[in-house]
mmCIF file of C-alpha atoms in Angstrom:
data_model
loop_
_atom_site.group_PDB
_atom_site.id
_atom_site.type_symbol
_atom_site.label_atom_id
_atom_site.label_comp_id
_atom_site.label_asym_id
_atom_site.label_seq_id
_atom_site.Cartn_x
_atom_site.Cartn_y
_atom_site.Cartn_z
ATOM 1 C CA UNK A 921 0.190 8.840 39.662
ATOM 2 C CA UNK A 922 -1.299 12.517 40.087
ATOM 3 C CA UNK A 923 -4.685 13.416 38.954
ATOM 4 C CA UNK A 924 -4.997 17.403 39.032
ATOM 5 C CA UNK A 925 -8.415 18.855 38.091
ATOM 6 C CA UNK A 926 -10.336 21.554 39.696
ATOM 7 C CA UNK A 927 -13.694 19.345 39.584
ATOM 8 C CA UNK A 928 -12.830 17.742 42.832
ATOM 9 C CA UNK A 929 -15.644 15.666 42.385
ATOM 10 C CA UNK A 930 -14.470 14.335 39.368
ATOM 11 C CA UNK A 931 -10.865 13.562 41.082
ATOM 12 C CA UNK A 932 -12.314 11.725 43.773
ATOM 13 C CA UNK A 933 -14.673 9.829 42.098
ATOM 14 C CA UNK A 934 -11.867 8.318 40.004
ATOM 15 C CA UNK A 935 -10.060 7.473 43.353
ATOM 16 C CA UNK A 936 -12.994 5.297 44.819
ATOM 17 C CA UNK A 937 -12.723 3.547 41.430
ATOM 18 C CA UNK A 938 -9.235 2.896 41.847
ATOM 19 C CA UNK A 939 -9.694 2.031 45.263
ATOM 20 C CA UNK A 940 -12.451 -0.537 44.183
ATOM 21 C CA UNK A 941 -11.038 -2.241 41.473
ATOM 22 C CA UNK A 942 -8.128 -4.000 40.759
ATOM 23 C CA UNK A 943 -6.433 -1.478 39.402
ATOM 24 C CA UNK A 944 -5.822 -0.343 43.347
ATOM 25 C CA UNK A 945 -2.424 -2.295 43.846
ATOM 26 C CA UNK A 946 -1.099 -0.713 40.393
ATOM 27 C CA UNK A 947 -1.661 2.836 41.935
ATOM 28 C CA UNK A 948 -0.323 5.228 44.662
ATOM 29 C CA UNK A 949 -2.600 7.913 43.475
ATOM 30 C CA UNK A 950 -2.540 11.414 45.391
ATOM 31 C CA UNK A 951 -5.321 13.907 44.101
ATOM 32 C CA UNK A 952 -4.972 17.564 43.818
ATOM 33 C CA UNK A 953 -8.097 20.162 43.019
ATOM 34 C CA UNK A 954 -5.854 23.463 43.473
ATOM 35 C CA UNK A 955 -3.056 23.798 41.215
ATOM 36 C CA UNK A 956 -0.843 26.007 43.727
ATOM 37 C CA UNK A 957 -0.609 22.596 46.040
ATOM 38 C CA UNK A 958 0.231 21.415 42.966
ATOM 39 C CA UNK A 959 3.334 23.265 42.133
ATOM 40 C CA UNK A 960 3.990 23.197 46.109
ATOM 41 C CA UNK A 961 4.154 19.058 45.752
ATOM 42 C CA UNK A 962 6.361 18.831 42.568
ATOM 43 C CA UNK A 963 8.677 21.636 44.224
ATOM 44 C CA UNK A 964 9.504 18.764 46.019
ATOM 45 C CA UNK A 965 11.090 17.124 43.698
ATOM 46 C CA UNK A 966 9.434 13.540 43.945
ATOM 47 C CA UNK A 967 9.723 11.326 41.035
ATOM 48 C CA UNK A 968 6.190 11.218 39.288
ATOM 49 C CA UNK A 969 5.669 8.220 36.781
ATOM 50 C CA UNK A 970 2.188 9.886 35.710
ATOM 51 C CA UNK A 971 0.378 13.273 35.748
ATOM 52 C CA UNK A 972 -3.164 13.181 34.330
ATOM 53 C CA UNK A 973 -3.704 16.843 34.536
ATOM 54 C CA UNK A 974 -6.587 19.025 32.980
ATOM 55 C CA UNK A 975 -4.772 21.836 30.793
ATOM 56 C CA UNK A 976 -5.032 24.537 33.124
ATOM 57 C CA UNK A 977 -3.142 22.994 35.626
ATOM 58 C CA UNK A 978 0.320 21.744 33.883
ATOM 59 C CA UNK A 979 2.963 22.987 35.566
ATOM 60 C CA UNK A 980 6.109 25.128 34.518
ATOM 61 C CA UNK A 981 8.736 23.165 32.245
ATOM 62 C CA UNK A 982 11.116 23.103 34.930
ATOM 63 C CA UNK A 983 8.644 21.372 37.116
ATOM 64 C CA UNK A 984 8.351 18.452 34.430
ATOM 65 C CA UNK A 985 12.114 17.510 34.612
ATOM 66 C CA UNK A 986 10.495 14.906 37.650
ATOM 67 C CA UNK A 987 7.169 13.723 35.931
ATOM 68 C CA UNK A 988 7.713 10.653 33.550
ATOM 69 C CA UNK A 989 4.962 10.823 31.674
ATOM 70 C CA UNK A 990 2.045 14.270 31.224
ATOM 71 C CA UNK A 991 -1.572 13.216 29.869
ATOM 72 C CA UNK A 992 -4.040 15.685 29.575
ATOM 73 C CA UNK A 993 -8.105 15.336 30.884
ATOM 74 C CA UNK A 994 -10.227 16.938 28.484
ATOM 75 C CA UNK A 995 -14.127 17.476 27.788
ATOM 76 C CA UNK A 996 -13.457 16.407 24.033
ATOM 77 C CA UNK A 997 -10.684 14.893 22.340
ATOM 78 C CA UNK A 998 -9.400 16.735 19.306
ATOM 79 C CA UNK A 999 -7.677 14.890 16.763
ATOM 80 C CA UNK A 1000 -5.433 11.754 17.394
ATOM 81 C CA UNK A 1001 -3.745 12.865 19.777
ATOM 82 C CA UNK A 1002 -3.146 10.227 22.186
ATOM 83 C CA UNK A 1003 -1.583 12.390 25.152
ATOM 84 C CA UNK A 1004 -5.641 13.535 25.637
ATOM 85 C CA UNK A 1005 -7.795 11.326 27.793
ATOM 86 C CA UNK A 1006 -11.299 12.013 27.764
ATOM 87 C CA UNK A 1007 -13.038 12.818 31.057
ATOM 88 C CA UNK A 1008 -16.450 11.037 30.607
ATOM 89 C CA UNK A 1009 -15.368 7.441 29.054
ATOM 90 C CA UNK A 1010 -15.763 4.233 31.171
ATOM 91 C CA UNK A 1011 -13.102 4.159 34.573
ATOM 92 C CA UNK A 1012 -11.618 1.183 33.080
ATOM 93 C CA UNK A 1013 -11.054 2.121 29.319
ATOM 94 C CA UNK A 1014 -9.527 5.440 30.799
ATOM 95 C CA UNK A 1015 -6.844 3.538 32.736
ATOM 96 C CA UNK A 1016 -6.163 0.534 30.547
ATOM 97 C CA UNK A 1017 -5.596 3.425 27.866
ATOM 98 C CA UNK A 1018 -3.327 5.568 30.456
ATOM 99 C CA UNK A 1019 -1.300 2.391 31.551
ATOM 100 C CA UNK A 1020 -0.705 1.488 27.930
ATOM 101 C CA UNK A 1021 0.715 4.525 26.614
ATOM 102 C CA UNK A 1022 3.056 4.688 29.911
ATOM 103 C CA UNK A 1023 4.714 1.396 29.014
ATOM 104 C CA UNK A 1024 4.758 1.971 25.561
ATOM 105 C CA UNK A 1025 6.748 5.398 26.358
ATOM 106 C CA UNK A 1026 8.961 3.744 29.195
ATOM 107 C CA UNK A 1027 9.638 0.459 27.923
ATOM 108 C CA UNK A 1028 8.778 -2.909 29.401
ATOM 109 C CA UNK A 1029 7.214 -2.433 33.036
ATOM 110 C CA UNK A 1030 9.696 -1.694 35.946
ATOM 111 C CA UNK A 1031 9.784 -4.041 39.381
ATOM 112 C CA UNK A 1032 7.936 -0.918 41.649
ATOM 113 C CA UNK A 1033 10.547 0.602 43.474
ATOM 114 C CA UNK A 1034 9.262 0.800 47.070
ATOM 115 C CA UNK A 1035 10.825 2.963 50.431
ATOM 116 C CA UNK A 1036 12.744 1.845 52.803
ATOM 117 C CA UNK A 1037 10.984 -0.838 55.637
ATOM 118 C CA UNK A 1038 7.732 -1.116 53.098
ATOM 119 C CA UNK A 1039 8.334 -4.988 52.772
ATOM 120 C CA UNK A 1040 4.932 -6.382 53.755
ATOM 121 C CA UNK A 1041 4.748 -9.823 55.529
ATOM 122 C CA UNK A 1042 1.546 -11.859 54.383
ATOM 123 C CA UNK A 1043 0.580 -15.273 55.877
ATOM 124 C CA UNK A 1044 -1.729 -18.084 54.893
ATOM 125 C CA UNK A 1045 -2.746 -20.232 57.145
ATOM 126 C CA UNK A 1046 -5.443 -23.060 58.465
ATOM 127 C CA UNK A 1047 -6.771 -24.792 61.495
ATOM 128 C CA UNK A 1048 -7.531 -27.800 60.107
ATOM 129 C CA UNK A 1049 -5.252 -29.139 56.865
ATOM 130 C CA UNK A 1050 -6.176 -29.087 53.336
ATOM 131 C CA UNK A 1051 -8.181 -25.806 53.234
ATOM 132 C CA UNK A 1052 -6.175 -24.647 50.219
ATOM 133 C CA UNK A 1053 -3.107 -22.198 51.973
ATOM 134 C CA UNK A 1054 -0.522 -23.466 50.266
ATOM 135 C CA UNK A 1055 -2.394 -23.031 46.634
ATOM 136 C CA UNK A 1056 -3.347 -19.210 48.104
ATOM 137 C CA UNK A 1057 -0.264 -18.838 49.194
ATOM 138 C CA UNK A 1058 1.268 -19.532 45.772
ATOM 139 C CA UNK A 1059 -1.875 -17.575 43.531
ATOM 140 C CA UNK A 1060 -1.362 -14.280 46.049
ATOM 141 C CA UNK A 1061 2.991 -14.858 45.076
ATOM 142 C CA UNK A 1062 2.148 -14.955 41.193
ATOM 143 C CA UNK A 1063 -0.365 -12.486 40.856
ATOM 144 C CA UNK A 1064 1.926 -10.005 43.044
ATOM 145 C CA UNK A 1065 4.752 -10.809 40.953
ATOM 146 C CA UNK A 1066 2.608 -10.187 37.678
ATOM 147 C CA UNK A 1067 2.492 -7.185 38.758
ATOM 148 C CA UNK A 1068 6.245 -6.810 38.708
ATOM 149 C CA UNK A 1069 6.549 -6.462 42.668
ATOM 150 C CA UNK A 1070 9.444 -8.264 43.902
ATOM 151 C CA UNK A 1071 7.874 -11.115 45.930
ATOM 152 C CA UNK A 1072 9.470 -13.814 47.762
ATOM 153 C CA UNK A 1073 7.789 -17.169 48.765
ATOM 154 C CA UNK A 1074 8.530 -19.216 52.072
ATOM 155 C CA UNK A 1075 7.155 -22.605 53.114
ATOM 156 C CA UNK A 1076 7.370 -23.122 56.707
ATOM 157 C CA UNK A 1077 5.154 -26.173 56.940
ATOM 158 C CA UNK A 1078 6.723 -29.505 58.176
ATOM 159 C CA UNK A 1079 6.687 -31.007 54.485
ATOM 160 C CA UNK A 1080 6.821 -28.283 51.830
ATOM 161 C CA UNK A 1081 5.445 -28.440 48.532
ATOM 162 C CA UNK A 1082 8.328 -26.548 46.620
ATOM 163 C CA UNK A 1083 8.270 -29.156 44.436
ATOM 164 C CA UNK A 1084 5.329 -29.122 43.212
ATOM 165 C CA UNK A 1085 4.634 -25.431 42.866
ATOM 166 C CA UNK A 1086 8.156 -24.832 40.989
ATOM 167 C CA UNK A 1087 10.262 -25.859 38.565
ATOM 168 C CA UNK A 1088 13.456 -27.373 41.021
ATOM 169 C CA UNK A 1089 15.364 -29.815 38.422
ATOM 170 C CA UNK A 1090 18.962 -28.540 38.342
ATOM 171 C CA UNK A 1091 18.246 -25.742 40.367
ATOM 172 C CA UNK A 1092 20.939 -25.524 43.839
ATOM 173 C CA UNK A 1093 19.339 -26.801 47.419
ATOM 174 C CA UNK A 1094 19.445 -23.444 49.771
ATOM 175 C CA UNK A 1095 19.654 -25.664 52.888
ATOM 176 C CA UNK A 1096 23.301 -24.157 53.232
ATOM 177 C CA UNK A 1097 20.886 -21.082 54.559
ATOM 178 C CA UNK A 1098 19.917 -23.372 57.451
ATOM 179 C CA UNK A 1099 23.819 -23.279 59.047
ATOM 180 C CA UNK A 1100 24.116 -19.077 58.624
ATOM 181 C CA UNK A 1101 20.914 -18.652 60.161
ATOM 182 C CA UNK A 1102 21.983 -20.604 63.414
ATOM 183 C CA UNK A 1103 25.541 -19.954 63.274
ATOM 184 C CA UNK A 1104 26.414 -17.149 61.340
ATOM 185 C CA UNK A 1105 23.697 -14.526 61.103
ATOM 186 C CA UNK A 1106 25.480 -11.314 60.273
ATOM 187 C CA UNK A 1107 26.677 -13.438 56.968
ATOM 188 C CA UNK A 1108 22.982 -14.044 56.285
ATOM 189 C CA UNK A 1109 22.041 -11.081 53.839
ATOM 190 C CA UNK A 1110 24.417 -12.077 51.769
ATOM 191 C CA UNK A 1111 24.008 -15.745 51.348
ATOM 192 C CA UNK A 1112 20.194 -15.321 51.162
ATOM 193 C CA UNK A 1113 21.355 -13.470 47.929
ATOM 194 C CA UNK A 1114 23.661 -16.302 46.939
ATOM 195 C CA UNK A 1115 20.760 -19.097 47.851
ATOM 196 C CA UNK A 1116 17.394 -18.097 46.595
ATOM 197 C CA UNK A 1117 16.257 -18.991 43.281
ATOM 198 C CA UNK A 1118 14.025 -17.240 40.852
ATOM 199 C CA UNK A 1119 11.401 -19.455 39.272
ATOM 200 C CA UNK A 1120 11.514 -18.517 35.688
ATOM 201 C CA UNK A 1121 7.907 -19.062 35.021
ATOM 202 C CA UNK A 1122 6.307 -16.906 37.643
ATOM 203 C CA UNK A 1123 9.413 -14.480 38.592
ATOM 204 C CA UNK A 1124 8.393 -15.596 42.144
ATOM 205 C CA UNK A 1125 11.625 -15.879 44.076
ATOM 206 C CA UNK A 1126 11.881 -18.982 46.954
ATOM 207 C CA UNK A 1127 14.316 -21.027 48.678
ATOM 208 C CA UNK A 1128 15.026 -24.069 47.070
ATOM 209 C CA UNK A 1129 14.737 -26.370 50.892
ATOM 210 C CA UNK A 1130 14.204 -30.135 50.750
ATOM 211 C CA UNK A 1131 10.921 -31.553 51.865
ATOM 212 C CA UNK A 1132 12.418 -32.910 55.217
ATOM 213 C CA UNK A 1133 10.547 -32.890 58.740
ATOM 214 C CA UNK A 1134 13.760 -33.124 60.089
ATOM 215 C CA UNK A 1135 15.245 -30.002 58.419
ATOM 216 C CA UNK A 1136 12.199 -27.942 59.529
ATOM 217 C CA UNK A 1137 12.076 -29.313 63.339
ATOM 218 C CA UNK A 1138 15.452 -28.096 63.699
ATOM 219 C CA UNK A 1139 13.988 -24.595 63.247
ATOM 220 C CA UNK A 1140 13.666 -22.548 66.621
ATOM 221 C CA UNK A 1141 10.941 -19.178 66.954
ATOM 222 C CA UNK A 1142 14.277 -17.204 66.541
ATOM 223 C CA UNK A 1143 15.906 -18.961 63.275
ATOM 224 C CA UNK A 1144 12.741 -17.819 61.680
ATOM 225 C CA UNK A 1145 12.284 -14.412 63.113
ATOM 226 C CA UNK A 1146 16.376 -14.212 62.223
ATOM 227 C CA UNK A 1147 15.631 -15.317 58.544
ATOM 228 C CA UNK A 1148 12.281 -12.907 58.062
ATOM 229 C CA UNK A 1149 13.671 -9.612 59.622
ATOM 230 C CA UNK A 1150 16.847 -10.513 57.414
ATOM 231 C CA UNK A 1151 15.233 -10.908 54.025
ATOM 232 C CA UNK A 1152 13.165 -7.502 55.553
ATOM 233 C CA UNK A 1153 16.480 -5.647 56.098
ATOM 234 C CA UNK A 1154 17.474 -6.674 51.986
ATOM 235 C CA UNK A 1155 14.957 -3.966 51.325
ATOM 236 C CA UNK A 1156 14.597 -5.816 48.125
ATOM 237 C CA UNK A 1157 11.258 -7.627 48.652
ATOM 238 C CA UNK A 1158 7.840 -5.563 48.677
ATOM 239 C CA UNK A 1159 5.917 -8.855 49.635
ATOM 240 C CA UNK A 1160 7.265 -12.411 51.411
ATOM 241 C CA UNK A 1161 4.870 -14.523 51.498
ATOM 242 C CA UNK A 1162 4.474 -17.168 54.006
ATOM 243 C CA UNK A 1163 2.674 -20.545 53.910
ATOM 244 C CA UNK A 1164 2.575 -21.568 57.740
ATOM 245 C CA UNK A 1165 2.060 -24.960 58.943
ATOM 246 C CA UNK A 1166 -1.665 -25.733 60.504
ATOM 247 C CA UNK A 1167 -0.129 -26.811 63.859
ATOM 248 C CA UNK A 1168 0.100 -24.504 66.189
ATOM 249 C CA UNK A 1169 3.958 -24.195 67.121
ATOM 250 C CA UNK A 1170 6.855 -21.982 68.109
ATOM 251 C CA UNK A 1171 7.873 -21.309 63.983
ATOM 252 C CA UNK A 1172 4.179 -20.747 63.166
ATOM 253 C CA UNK A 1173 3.818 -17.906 66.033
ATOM 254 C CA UNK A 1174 7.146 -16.611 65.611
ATOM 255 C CA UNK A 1175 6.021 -16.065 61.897
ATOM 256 C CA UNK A 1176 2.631 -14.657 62.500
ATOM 257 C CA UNK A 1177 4.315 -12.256 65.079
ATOM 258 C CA UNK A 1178 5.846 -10.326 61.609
ATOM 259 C CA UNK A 1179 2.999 -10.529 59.870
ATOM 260 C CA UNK A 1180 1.315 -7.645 57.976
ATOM 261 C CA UNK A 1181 -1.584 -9.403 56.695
ATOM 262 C CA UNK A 1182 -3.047 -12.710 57.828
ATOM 263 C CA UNK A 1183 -4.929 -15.034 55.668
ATOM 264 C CA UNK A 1184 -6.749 -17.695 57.631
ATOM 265 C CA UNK A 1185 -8.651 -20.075 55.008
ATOM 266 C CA UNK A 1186 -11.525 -22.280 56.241
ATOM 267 C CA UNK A 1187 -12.839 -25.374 54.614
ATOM 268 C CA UNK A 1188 -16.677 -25.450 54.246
ATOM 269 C CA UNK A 1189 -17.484 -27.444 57.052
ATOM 270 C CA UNK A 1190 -18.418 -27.927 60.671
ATOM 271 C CA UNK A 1191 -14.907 -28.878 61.456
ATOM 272 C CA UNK A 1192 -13.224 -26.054 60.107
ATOM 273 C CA UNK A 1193 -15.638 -24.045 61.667
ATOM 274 C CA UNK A 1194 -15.424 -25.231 65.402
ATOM 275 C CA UNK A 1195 -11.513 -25.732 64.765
ATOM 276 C CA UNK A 1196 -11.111 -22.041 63.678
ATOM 277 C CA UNK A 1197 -13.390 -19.981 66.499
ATOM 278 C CA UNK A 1198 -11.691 -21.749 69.410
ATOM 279 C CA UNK A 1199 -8.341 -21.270 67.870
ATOM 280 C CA UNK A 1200 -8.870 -17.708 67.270
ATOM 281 C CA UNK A 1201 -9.434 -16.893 70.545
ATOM 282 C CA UNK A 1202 -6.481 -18.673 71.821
ATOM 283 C CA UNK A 1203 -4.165 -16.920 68.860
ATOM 284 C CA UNK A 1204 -4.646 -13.638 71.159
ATOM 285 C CA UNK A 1205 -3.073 -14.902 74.524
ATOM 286 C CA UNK A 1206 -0.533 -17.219 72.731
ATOM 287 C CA UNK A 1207 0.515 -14.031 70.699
ATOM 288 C CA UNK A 1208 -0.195 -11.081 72.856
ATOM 289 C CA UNK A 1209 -1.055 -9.306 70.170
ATOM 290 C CA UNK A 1210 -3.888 -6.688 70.564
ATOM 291 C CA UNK A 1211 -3.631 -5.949 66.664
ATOM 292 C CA UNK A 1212 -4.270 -9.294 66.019
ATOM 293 C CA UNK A 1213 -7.790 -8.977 64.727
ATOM 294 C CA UNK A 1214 -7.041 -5.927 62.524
ATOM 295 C CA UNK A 1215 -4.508 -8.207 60.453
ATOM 296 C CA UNK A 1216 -6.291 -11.218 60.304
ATOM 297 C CA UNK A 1217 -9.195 -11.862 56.933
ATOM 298 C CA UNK A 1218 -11.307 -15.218 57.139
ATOM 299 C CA UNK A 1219 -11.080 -16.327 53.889
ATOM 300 C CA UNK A 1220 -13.511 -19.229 52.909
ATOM 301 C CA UNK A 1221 -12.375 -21.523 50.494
ATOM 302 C CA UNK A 1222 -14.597 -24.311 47.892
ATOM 303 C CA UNK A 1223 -17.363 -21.578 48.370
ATOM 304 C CA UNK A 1224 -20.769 -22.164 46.109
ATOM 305 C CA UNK A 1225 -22.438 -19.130 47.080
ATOM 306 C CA UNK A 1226 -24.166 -19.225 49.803
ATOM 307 C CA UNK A 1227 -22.907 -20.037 53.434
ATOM 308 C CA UNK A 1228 -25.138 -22.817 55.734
ATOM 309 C CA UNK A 1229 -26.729 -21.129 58.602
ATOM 310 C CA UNK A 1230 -25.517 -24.093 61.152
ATOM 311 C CA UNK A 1231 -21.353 -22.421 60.144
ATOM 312 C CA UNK A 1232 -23.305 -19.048 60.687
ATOM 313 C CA UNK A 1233 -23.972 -20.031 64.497
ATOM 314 C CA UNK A 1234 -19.639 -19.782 64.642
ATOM 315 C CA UNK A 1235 -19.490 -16.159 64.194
ATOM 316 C CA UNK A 1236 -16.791 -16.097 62.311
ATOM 317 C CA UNK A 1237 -16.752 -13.104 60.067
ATOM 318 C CA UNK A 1238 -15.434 -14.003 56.702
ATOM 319 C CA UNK A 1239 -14.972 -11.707 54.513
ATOM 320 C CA UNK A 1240 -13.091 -13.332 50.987
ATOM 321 C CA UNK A 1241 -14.140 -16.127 49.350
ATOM 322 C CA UNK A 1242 -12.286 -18.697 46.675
ATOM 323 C CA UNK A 1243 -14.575 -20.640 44.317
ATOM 324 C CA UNK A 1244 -14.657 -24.256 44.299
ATOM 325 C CA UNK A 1245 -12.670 -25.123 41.041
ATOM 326 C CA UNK A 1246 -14.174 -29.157 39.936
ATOM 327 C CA UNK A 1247 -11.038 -29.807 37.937
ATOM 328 C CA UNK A 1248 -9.310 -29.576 40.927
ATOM 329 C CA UNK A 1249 -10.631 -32.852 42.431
ATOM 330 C CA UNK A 1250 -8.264 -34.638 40.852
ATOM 331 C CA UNK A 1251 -4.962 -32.706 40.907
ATOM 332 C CA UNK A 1252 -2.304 -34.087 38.907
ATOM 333 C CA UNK A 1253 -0.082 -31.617 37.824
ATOM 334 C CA UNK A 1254 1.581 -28.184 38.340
ATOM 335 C CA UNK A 1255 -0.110 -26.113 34.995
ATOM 336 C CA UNK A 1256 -3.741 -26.786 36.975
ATOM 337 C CA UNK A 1257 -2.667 -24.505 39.944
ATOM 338 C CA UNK A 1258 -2.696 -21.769 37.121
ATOM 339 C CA UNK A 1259 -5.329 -22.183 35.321
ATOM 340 C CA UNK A 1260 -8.529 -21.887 36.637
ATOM 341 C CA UNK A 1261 -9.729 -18.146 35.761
ATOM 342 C CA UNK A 1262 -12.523 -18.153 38.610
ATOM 343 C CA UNK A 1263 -9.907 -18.631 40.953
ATOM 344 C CA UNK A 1264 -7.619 -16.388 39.606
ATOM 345 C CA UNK A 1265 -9.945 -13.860 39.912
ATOM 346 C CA UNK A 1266 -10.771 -13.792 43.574
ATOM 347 C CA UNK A 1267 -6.684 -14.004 44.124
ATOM 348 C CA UNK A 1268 -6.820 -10.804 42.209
ATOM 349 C CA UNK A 1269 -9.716 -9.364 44.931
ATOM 350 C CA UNK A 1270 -7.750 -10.593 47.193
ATOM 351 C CA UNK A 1271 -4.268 -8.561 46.391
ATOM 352 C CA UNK A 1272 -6.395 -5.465 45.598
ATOM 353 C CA UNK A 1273 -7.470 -5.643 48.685
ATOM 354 C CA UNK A 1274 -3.999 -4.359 49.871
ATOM 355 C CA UNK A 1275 -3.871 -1.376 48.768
ATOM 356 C CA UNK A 1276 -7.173 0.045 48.983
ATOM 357 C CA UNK A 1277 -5.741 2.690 51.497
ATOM 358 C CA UNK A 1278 -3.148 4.085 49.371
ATOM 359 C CA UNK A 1279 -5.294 6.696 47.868
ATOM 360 C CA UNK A 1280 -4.338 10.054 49.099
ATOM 361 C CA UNK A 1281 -6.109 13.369 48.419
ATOM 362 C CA UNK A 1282 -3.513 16.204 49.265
ATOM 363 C CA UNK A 1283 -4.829 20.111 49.466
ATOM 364 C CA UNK A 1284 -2.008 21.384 51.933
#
């Protein structure tokens, strides 16, 4: 989306909204106060889905042939027309109103196309078991795919819970992806095409692999760097999503070694604590990764609002939280995972969290 106004206040005002709400994974928003870096941008010829553009700025006709849709800012709406936005209304209202009359022009809502190599690798993962990555794992898969991004979900712990999370009666195993990845790898893209499987509920694609110890042991640090820089090289993914096992082995480094975005989730307690800032340290000379830090969020899960000054003492800096959800405690079935709006919510932080750099004020 472009937002073209001369009140470059205004403009950039609207892009620390963006950037601070969860709007910000919905938008790649550049800004533009001058309206001859304007015309210099759509010269171009890059495909525009939105231009919210004060009147004074819309370009030439043959400059719209790119732009899907043209909305006007104004100081005061005049009549019904619904291709006016006015300036001073609530953020929110503005862009609920601006998203609605996109799809309603265009149709039901288009997977986002994305460039080539933009597939981002995200991680969950633990120190100790049970701190909830698998169920973060899963919330940050739906609530990317509900945003029609084309997401695919791998479990790389020694049991998986496929199962559990989807839908797998009379759906095919993809364990026949096992043999191309050992013996066969330049046949891989296209039986990872033949062997995934689309959950119909959540759009969230995954491979279909048996819950076997033995299956996953037989795994080396290159099978899984040869599956993940394969599904990569589809450039049909904009997220994988990886739930890692809690021990530390050669599959969970390989894995973190691709990662974009790390989320390590803590219980609230001494154990997780201690487990996780002796770990952490470790992570650094086991990976040799200086940019380790940079990709890594603490996430602390079951949190009640305030954290004990005794897990202070571990200077661990979490930033994200997940709420402890009581209904929860006893966990008996799959429609539970989905339904508890507090958690939803932070999942939803969480993923706007991505994109909060995508803003972009251009004036060249």
């Amino acid at each position: 989306m472009i937002i073209a106004d001369q009140d470059r206040t205004y403009i950039e005002s609207f892009a620390r909204y963006i950037r601070n709400s969860d709007y910000a994974s919905r938008f790649d928003v550049k800004l533009f106060s001058k309206q001859t870096a304007l015309n210099h941008y759509l010269q171009l010829d890059e495909t525009v889905n939105i231009l919210l553009t004060a009147d004074d700025f819309l370009p030439g006709e043959d400059q719209q042939a790119s732009i899907d849709l043209v909305l006007f800012l104004v100081e005061e709406e005049q009549g019904e027309d619904q291709v006016q936005f006015k300036k001073y209304q609530p953020l929110g209202q503005l862009l609920a109103k601006l998203l609605k009359q996109y799809y309603e022009k265009n149709g039901a809502q288009p997977k986002q196309k994305k460039p080539a190599t933009a597939t981002q690798v995200l991680a969950t993962y633990g120190a100790t078991g049970g701190t909830g990555k698998t169920t973060t794992a899963f919330g940050l898969a739906r609530e990317l795919a509900s945003q029609n991004h084309q997401v695919i979900y791998l479990n790389f712990e020694l049991i998986n819970s496929i199962p559990i999370l989807f839908n797998v009666d009379d759906q095919p195993s993809s364990s026949p992806l096992l043999y191309y990845i050992k013996a066969d790898p330049e046949q891989l893209p296209e039986q990872i095409e033949a062997y995934t499987v689309t959950d119909q509920t959540t759009a969230i694609d995954f491979l279909n692999l048996i819950p076997s110890a033995e299956e996953v042991n037989e795994l080396s640090a290159n099978d899984i760097k040869v599956l993940v820089q394969a599904l990569i090289a589809l450039n049909k993914y904009s997220y994988i999503v990886i739930d890692l096992d809690s021990t530390v082995n050669e599959r969970t480094l390989a894995a973190l070694s691709l990662t974009d975005q790390i989320y390590w989730l803590l219980n609230y307690d001494l154990y997780s604590f201690h487990k996780t800032s002796y770990l952490f340290e470790e992570w650094h000379a086991l990976l040799n990764d200086a940019s380790l830090k940079d990709r890594v969020t603490f996430v602390l899960n079951r949190y009640t609002g305030q954290l004990d000054p005794r897990l202070e003492a571990y200077h661990i800096n979490v930033t994200a939280f997940l709420p402890y959800v009581p209904e929860w405690k006893m966990l008996v079935k799959r429609e539970q995972l989905t339904s508890a709006p507090a958690f939803n919510q932070h999942i939803q932080q969480l993923v706007a969290q991505l994109n909060k750099q995508g803003v972009v004020l251009n004036e060249s």
